[in-house]
PDB file of C-alpha atoms in Angstrom:
ATOM      1  CA  MET A   1      -7.705  -2.609   0.750  1.00  0.00           C
ATOM      2  CA  GLN A   2      -5.386  -4.395   3.123  1.00  0.00           C
ATOM      3  CA  ILE A   3      -4.407  -8.029   3.203  1.00  0.00           C
ATOM      4  CA  GLU A   4      -3.042  -9.287   6.500  1.00  0.00           C
ATOM      5  CA  ARG A   5      -0.418 -12.038   6.534  1.00  0.00           C
ATOM      6  CA  VAL A   6      -0.148 -14.167   9.659  1.00  0.00           C
ATOM      7  CA  PRO A   7       2.263 -17.064  10.253  1.00  0.00           C
ATOM      8  CA  LEU A   8       0.411 -20.210  11.391  1.00  0.00           C
ATOM      9  CA  PRO A   9       2.943 -22.336  13.300  1.00  0.00           C
ATOM     10  CA  GLY A  10       2.862 -25.950  12.214  1.00  0.00           C
ATOM     11  CA  ILE A  11       0.459 -25.163   9.345  1.00  0.00           C
ATOM     12  CA  GLY A  12       1.817 -22.466   7.041  1.00  0.00           C
ATOM     13  CA  VAL A  13       0.653 -18.898   6.445  1.00  0.00           C
ATOM     14  CA  GLY A  14      -2.791 -17.316   6.598  1.00  0.00           C
ATOM     15  CA  TYR A  15      -3.976 -14.285   4.648  1.00  0.00           C
ATOM     16  CA  THR A  16      -7.148 -12.355   5.484  1.00  0.00           C
ATOM     17  CA  LEU A  17      -9.034  -9.670   3.607  1.00  0.00           C
ATOM     18  CA  HIS A  18     -11.820  -7.448   4.897  1.00  0.00           C
ATOM     19  CA  THR A  19     -14.244  -6.712   2.050  1.00  0.00           C
ATOM     20  CA  GLY A  20     -15.988  -3.382   1.549  1.00  0.00           C
ATOM     21  CA  GLU A  21     -19.197  -5.019   2.793  1.00  0.00           C
ATOM     22  CA  GLY A  22     -17.566  -6.054   6.074  1.00  0.00           C
ATOM     23  CA  GLN A  23     -17.093  -9.752   5.277  1.00  0.00           C
ATOM     24  CA  VAL A  24     -13.785 -11.362   6.227  1.00  0.00           C
ATOM     25  CA  ILE A  25     -12.351 -13.964   3.846  1.00  0.00           C
ATOM     26  CA  GLY A  26      -9.006 -15.642   3.836  1.00  0.00           C
ATOM     27  CA  VAL A  27      -6.611 -18.120   2.352  1.00  0.00           C
ATOM     28  CA  VAL A  28      -4.661 -20.621   4.420  1.00  0.00           C
ATOM     29  CA  CYS A  29      -1.484 -21.687   2.621  1.00  0.00           C
ATOM     30  CA  HIS A  30      -0.357 -25.038   4.005  1.00  0.00           C
ATOM     31  CA  ARG A  31       3.292 -26.046   3.926  1.00  0.00           C
ATOM     32  CA  GLY A  32       2.542 -28.924   1.523  1.00  0.00           C
ATOM     33  CA  GLY A  33       1.059 -26.579  -1.108  1.00  0.00           C
ATOM     34  CA  ARG A  34      -2.644 -27.061  -0.328  1.00  0.00           C
ATOM     35  CA  ARG A  35      -4.738 -23.898  -0.125  1.00  0.00           C
ATOM     36  CA  ASP A  36      -7.956 -23.425   1.817  1.00  0.00           C
ATOM     37  CA  ILE A  37     -10.295 -20.561   1.011  1.00  0.00           C
ATOM     38  CA  VAL A  38     -12.119 -19.618   4.209  1.00  0.00           C
ATOM     39  CA  VAL A  39     -15.078 -17.400   5.042  1.00  0.00           C
ATOM     40  CA  TYR A  40     -15.126 -16.163   8.618  1.00  0.00           C
ATOM     41  CA  ALA A  41     -18.287 -15.732  10.673  1.00  0.00           C
ATOM     42  CA  PRO A  42     -19.582 -12.138  10.738  1.00  0.00           C
ATOM     43  CA  GLY A  43     -18.192 -10.336  13.760  1.00  0.00           C
ATOM     44  CA  ASP A  44     -15.947 -13.259  14.759  1.00  0.00           C
ATOM     45  CA  PRO A  45     -12.635 -13.371  12.860  1.00  0.00           C
ATOM     46  CA  ASP A  46     -11.604 -16.568  14.688  1.00  0.00           C
ATOM     47  CA  THR A  47     -14.548 -18.726  13.581  1.00  0.00           C
ATOM     48  CA  VAL A  48     -14.481 -20.251  10.101  1.00  0.00           C
ATOM     49  CA  GLU A  49     -18.006 -20.413   8.720  1.00  0.00           C
ATOM     50  CA  ARG A  50     -17.123 -22.183   5.448  1.00  0.00           C
ATOM     51  CA  SER A  51     -14.013 -23.453   3.705  1.00  0.00           C
ATOM     52  CA  VAL A  52     -13.022 -24.920   0.348  1.00  0.00           C
ATOM     53  CA  THR A  53      -9.806 -26.888  -0.162  1.00  0.00           C
ATOM     54  CA  LEU A  54      -7.877 -26.409  -3.410  1.00  0.00           C
ATOM     55  CA  SER A  55      -4.928 -28.334  -4.819  1.00  0.00           C
ATOM     56  CA  PRO A  56      -1.890 -26.243  -5.801  1.00  0.00           C
ATOM     57  CA  ALA A  57      -2.957 -26.317  -9.486  1.00  0.00           C
ATOM     58  CA  GLU A  58      -6.546 -25.336  -8.639  1.00  0.00           C
ATOM     59  CA  ALA A  59      -5.314 -22.508  -6.427  1.00  0.00           C
ATOM     60  CA  GLN A  60      -3.079 -21.169  -9.216  1.00  0.00           C
ATOM     61  CA  GLU A  61      -5.908 -21.180 -11.745  1.00  0.00           C
ATOM     62  CA  MET A  62      -8.335 -19.567  -9.290  1.00  0.00           C
ATOM     63  CA  ALA A  63      -5.804 -16.863  -8.435  1.00  0.00           C
ATOM     64  CA  GLU A  64      -5.342 -15.999 -12.084  1.00  0.00           C
ATOM     65  CA  LEU A  65      -9.087 -15.804 -12.629  1.00  0.00           C
ATOM     66  CA  LEU A  66      -9.648 -13.585  -9.606  1.00  0.00           C
ATOM     67  CA  HIS A  67      -6.690 -11.279 -10.003  1.00  0.00           C
ATOM     68  CA  PRO A  68      -5.171 -11.011 -13.472  1.00  0.00           C
ATOM     69  CA  ILE A  69      -2.924  -8.163 -12.379  1.00  0.00           C
ATOM     70  CA  ALA A  70       0.785  -8.754 -12.542  1.00  0.00           C
ATOM     71  CA  THR A  71       2.504  -9.634  -9.310  1.00  0.00           C
ATOM     72  CA  ILE A  72       6.184  -8.988  -8.949  1.00  0.00           C
ATOM     73  CA  ASP A  73       7.795 -11.395  -6.494  1.00  0.00           C
ATOM     74  CA  HIS A  74      11.193 -10.051  -5.563  1.00  0.00           C
ATOM     75  CA  VAL A  75      13.941 -12.555  -5.011  1.00  0.00           C
ATOM     76  CA  THR A  76      15.367 -10.585  -2.127  1.00  0.00           C
ATOM     77  CA  HIS A  77      18.143 -13.006  -1.281  1.00  0.00           C
ATOM     78  CA  LEU A  78      19.463 -12.562  -4.827  1.00  0.00           C
ATOM     79  CA  GLU A  79      19.026  -8.817  -5.095  1.00  0.00           C
ATOM     80  CA  ARG A  80      22.111  -6.720  -4.903  1.00  0.00           C
ATOM     81  CA  HIS A  81      22.364  -4.182  -2.129  1.00  0.00           C
ATOM     82  CA  ARG A  82      22.079  -1.412  -4.663  1.00  0.00           C
ATOM     83  CA  GLU A  83      18.913   0.276  -5.783  1.00  0.00           C
ATOM     84  CA  ALA A  84      20.076   0.132  -9.404  1.00  0.00           C
ATOM     85  CA  ILE A  85      19.360  -3.562  -9.939  1.00  0.00           C
ATOM     86  CA  SER A  86      16.777  -6.041  -8.732  1.00  0.00           C
ATOM     87  CA  VAL A  87      16.030  -9.686  -9.389  1.00  0.00           C
ATOM     88  CA  ALA A  88      12.363 -10.687  -9.599  1.00  0.00           C
ATOM     89  CA  GLU A  89      10.060 -13.540 -10.573  1.00  0.00           C
ATOM     90  CA  LEU A  90       7.356 -12.615 -13.097  1.00  0.00           C
ATOM     91  CA  PRO A  91       4.641 -15.184 -13.781  1.00  0.00           C
ATOM     92  CA  VAL A  92       3.007 -15.571 -17.201  1.00  0.00           C
ATOM     93  CA  PRO A  93      -0.708 -15.646 -16.283  1.00  0.00           C
ATOM     94  CA  ALA A  94      -3.401 -17.557 -18.169  1.00  0.00           C
ATOM     95  CA  ALA A  95      -4.751 -14.385 -19.765  1.00  0.00           C
ATOM     96  CA  SER A  96      -1.341 -13.098 -20.870  1.00  0.00           C
ATOM     97  CA  PRO A  97      -1.223 -11.776 -24.417  1.00  0.00           C
ATOM     98  CA  TYR A  98       2.251 -13.380 -24.621  1.00  0.00           C
ATOM     99  CA  ASP A  99       1.100 -16.943 -23.895  1.00  0.00           C
ATOM    100  CA  GLY A 100       2.291 -18.840 -26.982  1.00  0.00           C
ATOM    101  CA  ARG A 101       4.429 -15.949 -28.255  1.00  0.00           C
ATOM    102  CA  PRO A 102       8.230 -15.564 -28.401  1.00  0.00           C
ATOM    103  CA  LEU A 103      10.081 -14.074 -25.440  1.00  0.00           C
ATOM    104  CA  ALA A 104      11.472 -11.383 -27.777  1.00  0.00           C
ATOM    105  CA  GLU A 105       8.019  -9.832 -28.192  1.00  0.00           C
ATOM    106  CA  ALA A 106       7.513  -9.512 -24.442  1.00  0.00           C
ATOM    107  CA  VAL A 107      10.947  -8.103 -23.594  1.00  0.00           C
ATOM    108  CA  ALA A 108      10.658  -5.559 -26.389  1.00  0.00           C
ATOM    109  CA  ARG A 109       8.082  -3.845 -24.118  1.00  0.00           C
ATOM    110  CA  ALA A 110      10.616  -3.260 -21.315  1.00  0.00           C
ATOM    111  CA  ARG A 111      13.933  -1.466 -21.153  1.00  0.00           C
ATOM    112  CA  GLY A 112      16.747  -2.274 -18.785  1.00  0.00           C
ATOM    113  CA  VAL A 113      15.598  -5.844 -18.109  1.00  0.00           C
ATOM    114  CA  SER A 114      17.238  -9.178 -18.880  1.00  0.00           C
ATOM    115  CA  VAL A 115      15.480 -12.525 -18.629  1.00  0.00           C
ATOM    116  CA  ILE A 116      18.060 -14.729 -16.964  1.00  0.00           C
ATOM    117  CA  ALA A 117      15.938 -17.879 -16.708  1.00  0.00           C
ATOM    118  CA  VAL A 118      12.493 -19.343 -17.325  1.00  0.00           C
ATOM    119  CA  VAL A 119      10.998 -21.847 -14.896  1.00  0.00           C
ATOM    120  CA  ARG A 120       8.446 -24.201 -16.468  1.00  0.00           C
ATOM    121  CA  ASP A 121       6.934 -27.221 -14.752  1.00  0.00           C
ATOM    122  CA  GLY A 122       9.656 -27.187 -12.101  1.00  0.00           C
ATOM    123  CA  ARG A 123      12.485 -27.132 -14.652  1.00  0.00           C
ATOM    124  CA  THR A 124      14.762 -24.145 -15.112  1.00  0.00           C
ATOM    125  CA  LEU A 125      15.946 -23.018 -18.521  1.00  0.00           C
ATOM    126  CA  SER A 126      18.915 -20.698 -17.990  1.00  0.00           C
ATOM    127  CA  ALA A 127      19.573 -17.897 -20.463  1.00  0.00           C
ATOM    128  CA  PRO A 128      16.579 -18.583 -22.721  1.00  0.00           C
ATOM    129  CA  GLY A 129      16.897 -17.370 -26.283  1.00  0.00           C
ATOM    130  CA  LEU A 130      14.652 -14.628 -27.615  1.00  0.00           C
ATOM    131  CA  ASP A 131      12.903 -17.252 -29.741  1.00  0.00           C
ATOM    132  CA  HIS A 132      11.796 -19.163 -26.612  1.00  0.00           C
ATOM    133  CA  VAL A 133       7.985 -19.450 -26.727  1.00  0.00           C
ATOM    134  CA  LEU A 134       6.283 -18.400 -23.487  1.00  0.00           C
ATOM    135  CA  ALA A 135       3.499 -20.457 -21.949  1.00  0.00           C
ATOM    136  CA  HIS A 136       0.906 -19.923 -19.247  1.00  0.00           C
ATOM    137  CA  GLY A 137       2.478 -20.964 -15.957  1.00  0.00           C
ATOM    138  CA  ASP A 138       6.020 -19.981 -16.904  1.00  0.00           C
ATOM    139  CA  VAL A 139       7.883 -17.857 -14.380  1.00  0.00           C
ATOM    140  CA  LEU A 140      10.444 -15.448 -15.814  1.00  0.00           C
ATOM    141  CA  ILE A 141      13.460 -14.754 -13.613  1.00  0.00           C
ATOM    142  CA  VAL A 142      14.493 -11.244 -14.562  1.00  0.00           C
ATOM    143  CA  ALA A 143      17.177  -8.787 -13.558  1.00  0.00           C
ATOM    144  CA  GLY A 144      17.036  -5.073 -14.133  1.00  0.00           C
ATOM    145  CA  ASP A 145      15.923  -1.745 -12.807  1.00  0.00           C
ATOM    146  CA  GLN A 146      12.553  -1.294 -11.092  1.00  0.00           C
ATOM    147  CA  PRO A 147      10.887   0.655 -13.917  1.00  0.00           C
ATOM    148  CA  GLY A 148      11.901  -1.963 -16.485  1.00  0.00           C
ATOM    149  CA  ILE A 149      10.701  -4.851 -14.325  1.00  0.00           C
ATOM    150  CA  GLY A 150       7.407  -3.032 -13.826  1.00  0.00           C
ATOM    151  CA  GLU A 151       7.016  -2.477 -17.579  1.00  0.00           C
ATOM    152  CA  LEU A 152       7.623  -6.148 -18.357  1.00  0.00           C
ATOM    153  CA  SER A 153       5.300  -7.252 -15.555  1.00  0.00           C
ATOM    154  CA  ASN A 154       2.497  -5.051 -16.904  1.00  0.00           C
ATOM    155  CA  ALA A 155       3.143  -6.187 -20.467  1.00  0.00           C
ATOM    156  CA  LEU A 156       2.760  -9.833 -19.468  1.00  0.00           C
ATOM    157  CA  VAL A 157      -0.769  -9.053 -18.308  1.00  0.00           C
ATOM    158  CA  HIS A 158      -2.134  -5.982 -20.041  1.00  0.00           C
ATOM    159  CA  THR A 159      -0.459  -5.086 -23.307  1.00  0.00           C
ATOM    160  CA  ASP A 160      -1.637  -6.613 -26.552  1.00  0.00           C
ATOM    161  CA  PRO A 161       1.360  -7.660 -28.652  1.00  0.00           C
TER     162      PRO A 161
END
């Protein structure tokens, strides 16, 4: 499966996906945070047949329902120019087994990773303690090696505590 990302000058960014049945669907991410889910006309990838507009909160919830697999968003401008360490953002999805559980339980599943901050509702908590209780929608800012970041990312989605 391949998702194509296309800049849309003056609008934002568009993403398209070709399904196994030949349908083309997409998401238009507007600069202001609005998301449009679009279905393109068969055989004509430039004609939108249907669209649904979602608020940022609706889009987040829909994304978590459709794809509860961990996504690692690298913070490339903060990453060191060494392969040994990376900085990444790891979201706590709605279905996370660690929603409502202490940070210590989640990080125990990963080696070589430090949680340097937690972003919740637009506020940043630097150097959270291990007793910090995670919540759906939190974004963990982590530093560590790639295997450790991958382990923590998978734990936030798949591993039962």
